[in-house]
């Protein structure tokens, strides 16, 4: 068995009224109105080799199979103000 390390970094420009809050579950999440947003990974799959292939997570069984292989996941969010 091999181990794959995957590092994702995303930047979003968000409205000023969105904020980071600690959810009652103990994790920090983005508060958008009356909803709480966390980010996770979802594998996207295609069987096509075409440059304009459609990627999706519609094959729930395969998606679950891949996600079951995840042995650790850590996410971190930080808000900084644009200059």
PDB file of N, CA and C in Angstrom:
ATOM      1  N   UNK A   1       0.858  -1.176   0.000  1.00  0.00           N
ATOM      2  CA  UNK A   1       0.000   0.000   0.000  1.00  0.00           C
ATOM      3  C   UNK A   1       0.900   1.232   0.000  1.00  0.00           C
ATOM      4  N   UNK A   2       0.492   2.274  -0.715  1.00  0.00           N
ATOM      5  CA  UNK A   2       1.226   3.532  -0.773  1.00  0.00           C
ATOM      6  C   UNK A   2       0.451   4.611  -0.015  1.00  0.00           C
ATOM      7  N   UNK A   3       1.137   5.711   0.276  1.00  0.00           N
ATOM      8  CA  UNK A   3       0.491   6.830   0.950  1.00  0.00           C
ATOM      9  C   UNK A   3       0.564   8.055   0.039  1.00  0.00           C
ATOM     10  N   UNK A   4      -0.569   8.670  -0.216  1.00  0.00           N
ATOM     11  CA  UNK A   4      -0.654   9.891  -1.010  1.00  0.00           C
ATOM     12  C   UNK A   4      -0.890  11.060  -0.074  1.00  0.00           C
ATOM     13  N   UNK A   5      -0.053  12.081  -0.174  1.00  0.00           N
ATOM     14  CA  UNK A   5      -0.264  13.314   0.585  1.00  0.00           C
ATOM     15  C   UNK A   5      -0.798  14.348  -0.386  1.00  0.00           C
ATOM     16  N   UNK A   6      -1.880  14.994  -0.019  1.00  0.00           N
ATOM     17  CA  UNK A   6      -2.544  15.967  -0.867  1.00  0.00           C
ATOM     18  C   UNK A   6      -2.662  17.270  -0.097  1.00  0.00           C
ATOM     19  N   UNK A   7      -2.177  18.341  -0.692  1.00  0.00           N
ATOM     20  CA  UNK A   7      -2.262  19.636  -0.039  1.00  0.00           C
ATOM     21  C   UNK A   7      -3.034  20.576  -0.946  1.00  0.00           C
ATOM     22  N   UNK A   8      -4.123  21.130  -0.434  1.00  0.00           N
ATOM     23  CA  UNK A   8      -4.958  22.053  -1.184  1.00  0.00           C
ATOM     24  C   UNK A   8      -4.897  23.419  -0.519  1.00  0.00           C
ATOM     25  N   UNK A   9      -4.824  24.435  -1.333  1.00  0.00           N
ATOM     26  CA  UNK A   9      -4.854  25.797  -0.822  1.00  0.00           C
ATOM     27  C   UNK A   9      -5.792  26.589  -1.719  1.00  0.00           C
ATOM     28  N   UNK A  10      -6.793  27.214  -1.147  1.00  0.00           N
ATOM     29  CA  UNK A  10      -7.754  27.984  -1.930  1.00  0.00           C
ATOM     30  C   UNK A  10      -7.919  29.357  -1.304  1.00  0.00           C
ATOM     31  N   UNK A  11      -8.074  30.360  -2.147  1.00  0.00           N
ATOM     32  CA  UNK A  11      -8.357  31.706  -1.679  1.00  0.00           C
ATOM     33  C   UNK A  11      -9.679  32.140  -2.273  1.00  0.00           C
ATOM     34  N   UNK A  12     -10.545  32.679  -1.437  1.00  0.00           N
ATOM     35  CA  UNK A  12     -11.842  33.167  -1.878  1.00  0.00           C
ATOM     36  C   UNK A  12     -11.953  34.630  -1.493  1.00  0.00           C
ATOM     37  N   UNK A  13     -12.493  35.448  -2.363  1.00  0.00           N
ATOM     38  CA  UNK A  13     -12.819  36.825  -2.000  1.00  0.00           C
ATOM     39  C   UNK A  13     -14.257  36.796  -1.517  1.00  0.00           C
ATOM     40  N   UNK A  14     -14.458  37.160  -0.243  1.00  0.00           N
ATOM     41  CA  UNK A  14     -15.773  37.022   0.390  1.00  0.00           C
ATOM     42  C   UNK A  14     -16.310  38.380   0.832  1.00  0.00           C
ATOM     43  N   UNK A  15     -17.622  38.505   0.954  1.00  0.00           N
ATOM     44  CA  UNK A  15     -18.213  39.762   1.454  1.00  0.00           C
ATOM     45  C   UNK A  15     -17.775  40.046   2.889  1.00  0.00           C
ATOM     46  N   UNK A  16     -17.788  41.316   3.244  1.00  0.00           N
ATOM     47  CA  UNK A  16     -17.351  41.737   4.580  1.00  0.00           C
ATOM     48  C   UNK A  16     -18.208  41.172   5.707  1.00  0.00           C
ATOM     49  N   UNK A  17     -19.463  40.813   5.439  1.00  0.00           N
ATOM     50  CA  UNK A  17     -20.323  40.329   6.529  1.00  0.00           C
ATOM     51  C   UNK A  17     -20.168  38.832   6.795  1.00  0.00           C
ATOM     52  N   UNK A  18     -19.390  38.127   6.006  1.00  0.00           N
ATOM     53  CA  UNK A  18     -19.080  36.726   6.310  1.00  0.00           C
ATOM     54  C   UNK A  18     -17.988  36.718   7.369  1.00  0.00           C
ATOM     55  N   UNK A  19     -18.068  35.783   8.311  1.00  0.00           N
ATOM     56  CA  UNK A  19     -17.075  35.776   9.379  1.00  0.00           C
ATOM     57  C   UNK A  19     -16.725  34.362   9.804  1.00  0.00           C
ATOM     58  N   UNK A  20     -15.564  34.226  10.428  1.00  0.00           N
ATOM     59  CA  UNK A  20     -15.159  32.949  11.020  1.00  0.00           C
ATOM     60  C   UNK A  20     -15.699  32.884  12.433  1.00  0.00           C
ATOM     61  N   UNK A  21     -16.341  31.764  12.762  1.00  0.00           N
ATOM     62  CA  UNK A  21     -16.880  31.571  14.108  1.00  0.00           C
ATOM     63  C   UNK A  21     -16.568  30.149  14.556  1.00  0.00           C
ATOM     64  N   UNK A  22     -16.589  29.950  15.850  1.00  0.00           N
ATOM     65  CA  UNK A  22     -16.430  28.593  16.374  1.00  0.00           C
ATOM     66  C   UNK A  22     -17.822  27.982  16.492  1.00  0.00           C
ATOM     67  N   UNK A  23     -18.032  26.891  15.784  1.00  0.00           N
ATOM     68  CA  UNK A  23     -19.301  26.173  15.811  1.00  0.00           C
ATOM     69  C   UNK A  23     -19.385  25.388  17.121  1.00  0.00           C
ATOM     70  N   UNK A  24     -20.580  25.064  17.541  1.00  0.00           N
ATOM     71  CA  UNK A  24     -20.749  24.320  18.799  1.00  0.00           C
ATOM     72  C   UNK A  24     -20.078  22.944  18.756  1.00  0.00           C
ATOM     73  N   UNK A  25     -19.755  22.462  17.555  1.00  0.00           N
ATOM     74  CA  UNK A  25     -19.047  21.182  17.435  1.00  0.00           C
ATOM     75  C   UNK A  25     -17.561  21.331  17.743  1.00  0.00           C
ATOM     76  N   UNK A  26     -17.109  22.590  17.920  1.00  0.00           N
ATOM     77  CA  UNK A  26     -15.714  22.816  18.284  1.00  0.00           C
ATOM     78  C   UNK A  26     -14.808  23.167  17.118  1.00  0.00           C
ATOM     79  N   UNK A  27     -15.326  23.248  15.903  1.00  0.00           N
ATOM     80  CA  UNK A  27     -14.497  23.597  14.757  1.00  0.00           C
ATOM     81  C   UNK A  27     -14.797  25.027  14.307  1.00  0.00           C
ATOM     82  N   UNK A  28     -13.815  25.652  13.707  1.00  0.00           N
ATOM     83  CA  UNK A  28     -14.020  26.988  13.159  1.00  0.00           C
ATOM     84  C   UNK A  28     -14.574  26.873  11.755  1.00  0.00           C
ATOM     85  N   UNK A  29     -15.624  27.621  11.492  1.00  0.00           N
ATOM     86  CA  UNK A  29     -16.323  27.571  10.218  1.00  0.00           C
ATOM     87  C   UNK A  29     -16.631  28.988   9.752  1.00  0.00           C
ATOM     88  N   UNK A  30     -17.020  29.096   8.521  1.00  0.00           N
ATOM     89  CA  UNK A  30     -17.423  30.364   7.944  1.00  0.00           C
ATOM     90  C   UNK A  30     -18.909  30.551   8.197  1.00  0.00           C
ATOM     91  N   UNK A  31     -19.292  31.690   8.764  1.00  0.00           N
ATOM     92  CA  UNK A  31     -20.711  31.976   9.014  1.00  0.00           C
ATOM     93  C   UNK A  31     -21.206  32.876   7.894  1.00  0.00           C
ATOM     94  N   UNK A  32     -22.187  32.368   7.151  1.00  0.00           N
ATOM     95  CA  UNK A  32     -22.774  33.084   6.021  1.00  0.00           C
ATOM     96  C   UNK A  32     -24.262  33.221   6.308  1.00  0.00           C
ATOM     97  N   UNK A  33     -24.657  34.392   6.772  1.00  0.00           N
ATOM     98  CA  UNK A  33     -26.052  34.570   7.174  1.00  0.00           C
ATOM     99  C   UNK A  33     -26.369  33.646   8.329  1.00  0.00           C
ATOM    100  N   UNK A  34     -27.374  32.775   8.154  1.00  0.00           N
ATOM    101  CA  UNK A  34     -27.740  31.835   9.216  1.00  0.00           C
ATOM    102  C   UNK A  34     -27.191  30.431   8.956  1.00  0.00           C
ATOM    103  N   UNK A  35     -26.211  30.328   8.044  1.00  0.00           N
ATOM    104  CA  UNK A  35     -25.615  29.022   7.715  1.00  0.00           C
ATOM    105  C   UNK A  35     -24.145  28.992   8.090  1.00  0.00           C
ATOM    106  N   UNK A  36     -23.657  27.779   8.340  1.00  0.00           N
ATOM    107  CA  UNK A  36     -22.259  27.559   8.675  1.00  0.00           C
ATOM    108  C   UNK A  36     -21.628  26.735   7.555  1.00  0.00           C
ATOM    109  N   UNK A  37     -20.452  27.150   7.109  1.00  0.00           N
ATOM    110  CA  UNK A  37     -19.793  26.506   5.970  1.00  0.00           C
ATOM    111  C   UNK A  37     -18.430  25.980   6.403  1.00  0.00           C
ATOM    112  N   UNK A  38     -18.181  24.713   6.112  1.00  0.00           N
ATOM    113  CA  UNK A  38     -16.866  24.110   6.298  1.00  0.00           C
ATOM    114  C   UNK A  38     -16.437  23.573   4.943  1.00  0.00           C
ATOM    115  N   UNK A  39     -15.165  23.350   4.754  1.00  0.00           N
ATOM    116  CA  UNK A  39     -14.660  22.839   3.490  1.00  0.00           C
ATOM    117  C   UNK A  39     -14.088  21.452   3.704  1.00  0.00           C
ATOM    118  N   UNK A  40     -14.286  20.617   2.742  1.00  0.00           N
ATOM    119  CA  UNK A  40     -13.851  19.229   2.803  1.00  0.00           C
ATOM    120  C   UNK A  40     -13.355  18.843   1.414  1.00  0.00           C
ATOM    121  N   UNK A  41     -12.876  17.645   1.263  1.00  0.00           N
ATOM    122  CA  UNK A  41     -12.479  17.198  -0.068  1.00  0.00           C
ATOM    123  C   UNK A  41     -13.517  16.227  -0.598  1.00  0.00           C
ATOM    124  N   UNK A  42     -13.794  16.340  -1.863  1.00  0.00           N
ATOM    125  CA  UNK A  42     -14.632  15.375  -2.559  1.00  0.00           C
ATOM    126  C   UNK A  42     -13.913  15.023  -3.849  1.00  0.00           C
ATOM    127  N   UNK A  43     -13.592  13.763  -4.052  1.00  0.00           N
ATOM    128  CA  UNK A  43     -12.904  13.393  -5.285  1.00  0.00           C
ATOM    129  C   UNK A  43     -13.841  13.519  -6.487  1.00  0.00           C
ATOM    130  N   UNK A  44     -13.340  14.118  -7.550  1.00  0.00           N
ATOM    131  CA  UNK A  44     -14.090  14.228  -8.798  1.00  0.00           C
ATOM    132  C   UNK A  44     -13.489  13.252  -9.799  1.00  0.00           C
ATOM    133  N   UNK A  45     -14.353  12.583 -10.572  1.00  0.00           N
ATOM    134  CA  UNK A  45     -13.932  11.483 -11.437  1.00  0.00           C
ATOM    135  C   UNK A  45     -14.468  11.675 -12.846  1.00  0.00           C
ATOM    136  N   UNK A  46     -13.695  11.231 -13.817  1.00  0.00           N
ATOM    137  CA  UNK A  46     -14.163  11.129 -15.195  1.00  0.00           C
ATOM    138  C   UNK A  46     -13.561   9.877 -15.819  1.00  0.00           C
ATOM    139  N   UNK A  47     -14.229   9.333 -16.818  1.00  0.00           N
ATOM    140  CA  UNK A  47     -13.686   8.207 -17.574  1.00  0.00           C
ATOM    141  C   UNK A  47     -13.191   8.690 -18.930  1.00  0.00           C
ATOM    142  N   UNK A  48     -13.340   9.980 -19.183  1.00  0.00           N
ATOM    143  CA  UNK A  48     -12.999  10.566 -20.474  1.00  0.00           C
ATOM    144  C   UNK A  48     -11.568  11.087 -20.481  1.00  0.00           C
ATOM    145  N   UNK A  49     -10.914  10.967 -21.625  1.00  0.00           N
ATOM    146  CA  UNK A  49      -9.587  11.563 -21.802  1.00  0.00           C
ATOM    147  C   UNK A  49      -9.672  12.888 -22.556  1.00  0.00           C
ATOM    148  N   UNK A  50     -10.884  13.335 -22.870  1.00  0.00           N
ATOM    149  CA  UNK A  50     -11.083  14.576 -23.622  1.00  0.00           C
ATOM    150  C   UNK A  50     -10.685  15.787 -22.783  1.00  0.00           C
ATOM    151  N   UNK A  51     -10.114  16.818 -23.406  1.00  0.00           N
ATOM    152  CA  UNK A  51      -9.722  18.016 -22.665  1.00  0.00           C
ATOM    153  C   UNK A  51     -10.901  18.708 -21.980  1.00  0.00           C
ATOM    154  N   UNK A  52     -12.097  18.562 -22.553  1.00  0.00           N
ATOM    155  CA  UNK A  52     -13.286  19.204 -21.966  1.00  0.00           C
ATOM    156  C   UNK A  52     -14.151  18.194 -21.213  1.00  0.00           C
ATOM    157  N   UNK A  53     -13.501  17.186 -20.657  1.00  0.00           N
ATOM    158  CA  UNK A  53     -14.217  16.129 -19.926  1.00  0.00           C
ATOM    159  C   UNK A  53     -15.030  16.707 -18.778  1.00  0.00           C
ATOM    160  N   UNK A  54     -16.125  16.080 -18.476  1.00  0.00           N
ATOM    161  CA  UNK A  54     -16.948  16.457 -17.336  1.00  0.00           C
ATOM    162  C   UNK A  54     -16.504  15.642 -16.122  1.00  0.00           C
ATOM    163  N   UNK A  55     -16.195  16.328 -15.050  1.00  0.00           N
ATOM    164  CA  UNK A  55     -15.760  15.696 -13.805  1.00  0.00           C
ATOM    165  C   UNK A  55     -16.899  15.778 -12.802  1.00  0.00           C
ATOM    166  N   UNK A  56     -17.153  14.690 -12.075  1.00  0.00           N
ATOM    167  CA  UNK A  56     -18.249  14.721 -11.100  1.00  0.00           C
ATOM    168  C   UNK A  56     -17.992  13.748  -9.959  1.00  0.00           C
ATOM    169  N   UNK A  57     -18.849  13.864  -8.950  1.00  0.00           N
ATOM    170  CA  UNK A  57     -18.826  12.932  -7.815  1.00  0.00           C
ATOM    171  C   UNK A  57     -20.123  12.128  -7.790  1.00  0.00           C
ATOM    172  N   UNK A  58     -20.741  11.953  -8.956  1.00  0.00           N
ATOM    173  CA  UNK A  58     -22.043  11.282  -9.038  1.00  0.00           C
ATOM    174  C   UNK A  58     -21.990   9.797  -8.711  1.00  0.00           C
ATOM    175  N   UNK A  59     -20.845   9.159  -8.908  1.00  0.00           N
ATOM    176  CA  UNK A  59     -20.718   7.743  -8.571  1.00  0.00           C
ATOM    177  C   UNK A  59     -20.469   7.653  -7.061  1.00  0.00           C
ATOM    178  N   UNK A  60     -21.559   7.638  -6.310  1.00  0.00           N
ATOM    179  CA  UNK A  60     -21.466   7.706  -4.853  1.00  0.00           C
ATOM    180  C   UNK A  60     -20.661   6.555  -4.260  1.00  0.00           C
ATOM    181  N   UNK A  61     -20.810   5.361  -4.819  1.00  0.00           N
ATOM    182  CA  UNK A  61     -20.090   4.205  -4.283  1.00  0.00           C
ATOM    183  C   UNK A  61     -18.579   4.382  -4.454  1.00  0.00           C
ATOM    184  N   UNK A  62     -18.148   4.842  -5.638  1.00  0.00           N
ATOM    185  CA  UNK A  62     -16.725   5.049  -5.872  1.00  0.00           C
ATOM    186  C   UNK A  62     -16.201   6.203  -5.018  1.00  0.00           C
ATOM    187  N   UNK A  63     -16.990   7.283  -4.898  1.00  0.00           N
ATOM    188  CA  UNK A  63     -16.609   8.412  -4.065  1.00  0.00           C
ATOM    189  C   UNK A  63     -16.404   7.958  -2.624  1.00  0.00           C
ATOM    190  N   UNK A  64     -17.337   7.172  -2.095  1.00  0.00           N
ATOM    191  CA  UNK A  64     -17.207   6.654  -0.727  1.00  0.00           C
ATOM    192  C   UNK A  64     -15.981   5.765  -0.590  1.00  0.00           C
ATOM    193  N   UNK A  65     -15.703   4.972  -1.622  1.00  0.00           N
ATOM    194  CA  UNK A  65     -14.535   4.087  -1.599  1.00  0.00           C
ATOM    195  C   UNK A  65     -13.250   4.911  -1.463  1.00  0.00           C
ATOM    196  N   UNK A  66     -13.161   6.000  -2.232  1.00  0.00           N
ATOM    197  CA  UNK A  66     -11.986   6.873  -2.145  1.00  0.00           C
ATOM    198  C   UNK A  66     -11.928   7.562  -0.787  1.00  0.00           C
ATOM    199  N   UNK A  67     -13.052   8.113  -0.329  1.00  0.00           N
ATOM    200  CA  UNK A  67     -13.074   8.819   0.953  1.00  0.00           C
ATOM    201  C   UNK A  67     -12.769   7.904   2.131  1.00  0.00           C
ATOM    202  N   UNK A  68     -13.107   6.623   2.017  1.00  0.00           N
ATOM    203  CA  UNK A  68     -12.785   5.669   3.078  1.00  0.00           C
ATOM    204  C   UNK A  68     -11.282   5.484   3.239  1.00  0.00           C
ATOM    205  N   UNK A  69     -10.502   5.848   2.212  1.00  0.00           N
ATOM    206  CA  UNK A  69      -9.049   5.715   2.276  1.00  0.00           C
ATOM    207  C   UNK A  69      -8.389   6.884   3.001  1.00  0.00           C
ATOM    208  N   UNK A  70      -9.138   7.944   3.266  1.00  0.00           N
ATOM    209  CA  UNK A  70      -8.582   9.115   3.941  1.00  0.00           C
ATOM    210  C   UNK A  70      -8.332   8.764   5.407  1.00  0.00           C
ATOM    211  N   UNK A  71      -7.081   8.888   5.817  1.00  0.00           N
ATOM    212  CA  UNK A  71      -6.722   8.554   7.200  1.00  0.00           C
ATOM    213  C   UNK A  71      -6.541   9.785   8.071  1.00  0.00           C
ATOM    214  N   UNK A  72      -6.493  10.945   7.457  1.00  0.00           N
ATOM    215  CA  UNK A  72      -6.358  12.182   8.210  1.00  0.00           C
ATOM    216  C   UNK A  72      -6.761  13.355   7.337  1.00  0.00           C
ATOM    217  N   UNK A  73      -7.353  14.356   7.953  1.00  0.00           N
ATOM    218  CA  UNK A  73      -7.765  15.547   7.226  1.00  0.00           C
ATOM    219  C   UNK A  73      -7.719  16.724   8.180  1.00  0.00           C
ATOM    220  N   UNK A  74      -7.092  17.786   7.747  1.00  0.00           N
ATOM    221  CA  UNK A  74      -7.001  18.985   8.562  1.00  0.00           C
ATOM    222  C   UNK A  74      -7.291  20.172   7.664  1.00  0.00           C
ATOM    223  N   UNK A  75      -8.119  21.069   8.129  1.00  0.00           N
ATOM    224  CA  UNK A  75      -8.368  22.287   7.371  1.00  0.00           C
ATOM    225  C   UNK A  75      -8.177  23.479   8.286  1.00  0.00           C
ATOM    226  N   UNK A  76      -7.805  24.577   7.685  1.00  0.00           N
ATOM    227  CA  UNK A  76      -7.539  25.782   8.441  1.00  0.00           C
ATOM    228  C   UNK A  76      -8.078  26.948   7.635  1.00  0.00           C
ATOM    229  N   UNK A  77      -8.788  27.861   8.291  1.00  0.00           N
ATOM    230  CA  UNK A  77      -9.308  29.038   7.607  1.00  0.00           C
ATOM    231  C   UNK A  77      -8.808  30.291   8.297  1.00  0.00           C
ATOM    232  N   UNK A  78      -8.562  31.310   7.509  1.00  0.00           N
ATOM    233  CA  UNK A  78      -8.101  32.585   8.031  1.00  0.00           C
ATOM    234  C   UNK A  78      -8.679  33.681   7.148  1.00  0.00           C
ATOM    235  N   UNK A  79      -9.164  34.732   7.758  1.00  0.00           N
ATOM    236  CA  UNK A  79      -9.673  35.868   6.991  1.00  0.00           C
ATOM    237  C   UNK A  79      -8.655  36.992   7.077  1.00  0.00           C
ATOM    238  N   UNK A  80      -8.291  37.529   5.922  1.00  0.00           N
ATOM    239  CA  UNK A  80      -7.435  38.717   5.881  1.00  0.00           C
ATOM    240  C   UNK A  80      -8.152  39.754   5.025  1.00  0.00           C
ATOM    241  N   UNK A  81      -7.884  40.990   5.284  1.00  0.00           N
ATOM    242  CA  UNK A  81      -8.574  42.071   4.583  1.00  0.00           C
ATOM    243  C   UNK A  81      -7.723  42.560   3.422  1.00  0.00           C
ATOM    244  N   UNK A  82      -8.373  42.764   2.273  1.00  0.00           N
ATOM    245  CA  UNK A  82      -7.684  43.238   1.078  1.00  0.00           C
ATOM    246  C   UNK A  82      -7.229  44.678   1.291  1.00  0.00           C
ATOM    247  N   UNK A  83      -6.091  44.988   0.790  1.00  0.00           N
ATOM    248  CA  UNK A  83      -5.534  46.346   0.929  1.00  0.00           C
ATOM    249  C   UNK A  83      -5.984  47.186  -0.235  1.00  0.00           C
TER     250      UNK A  83
END
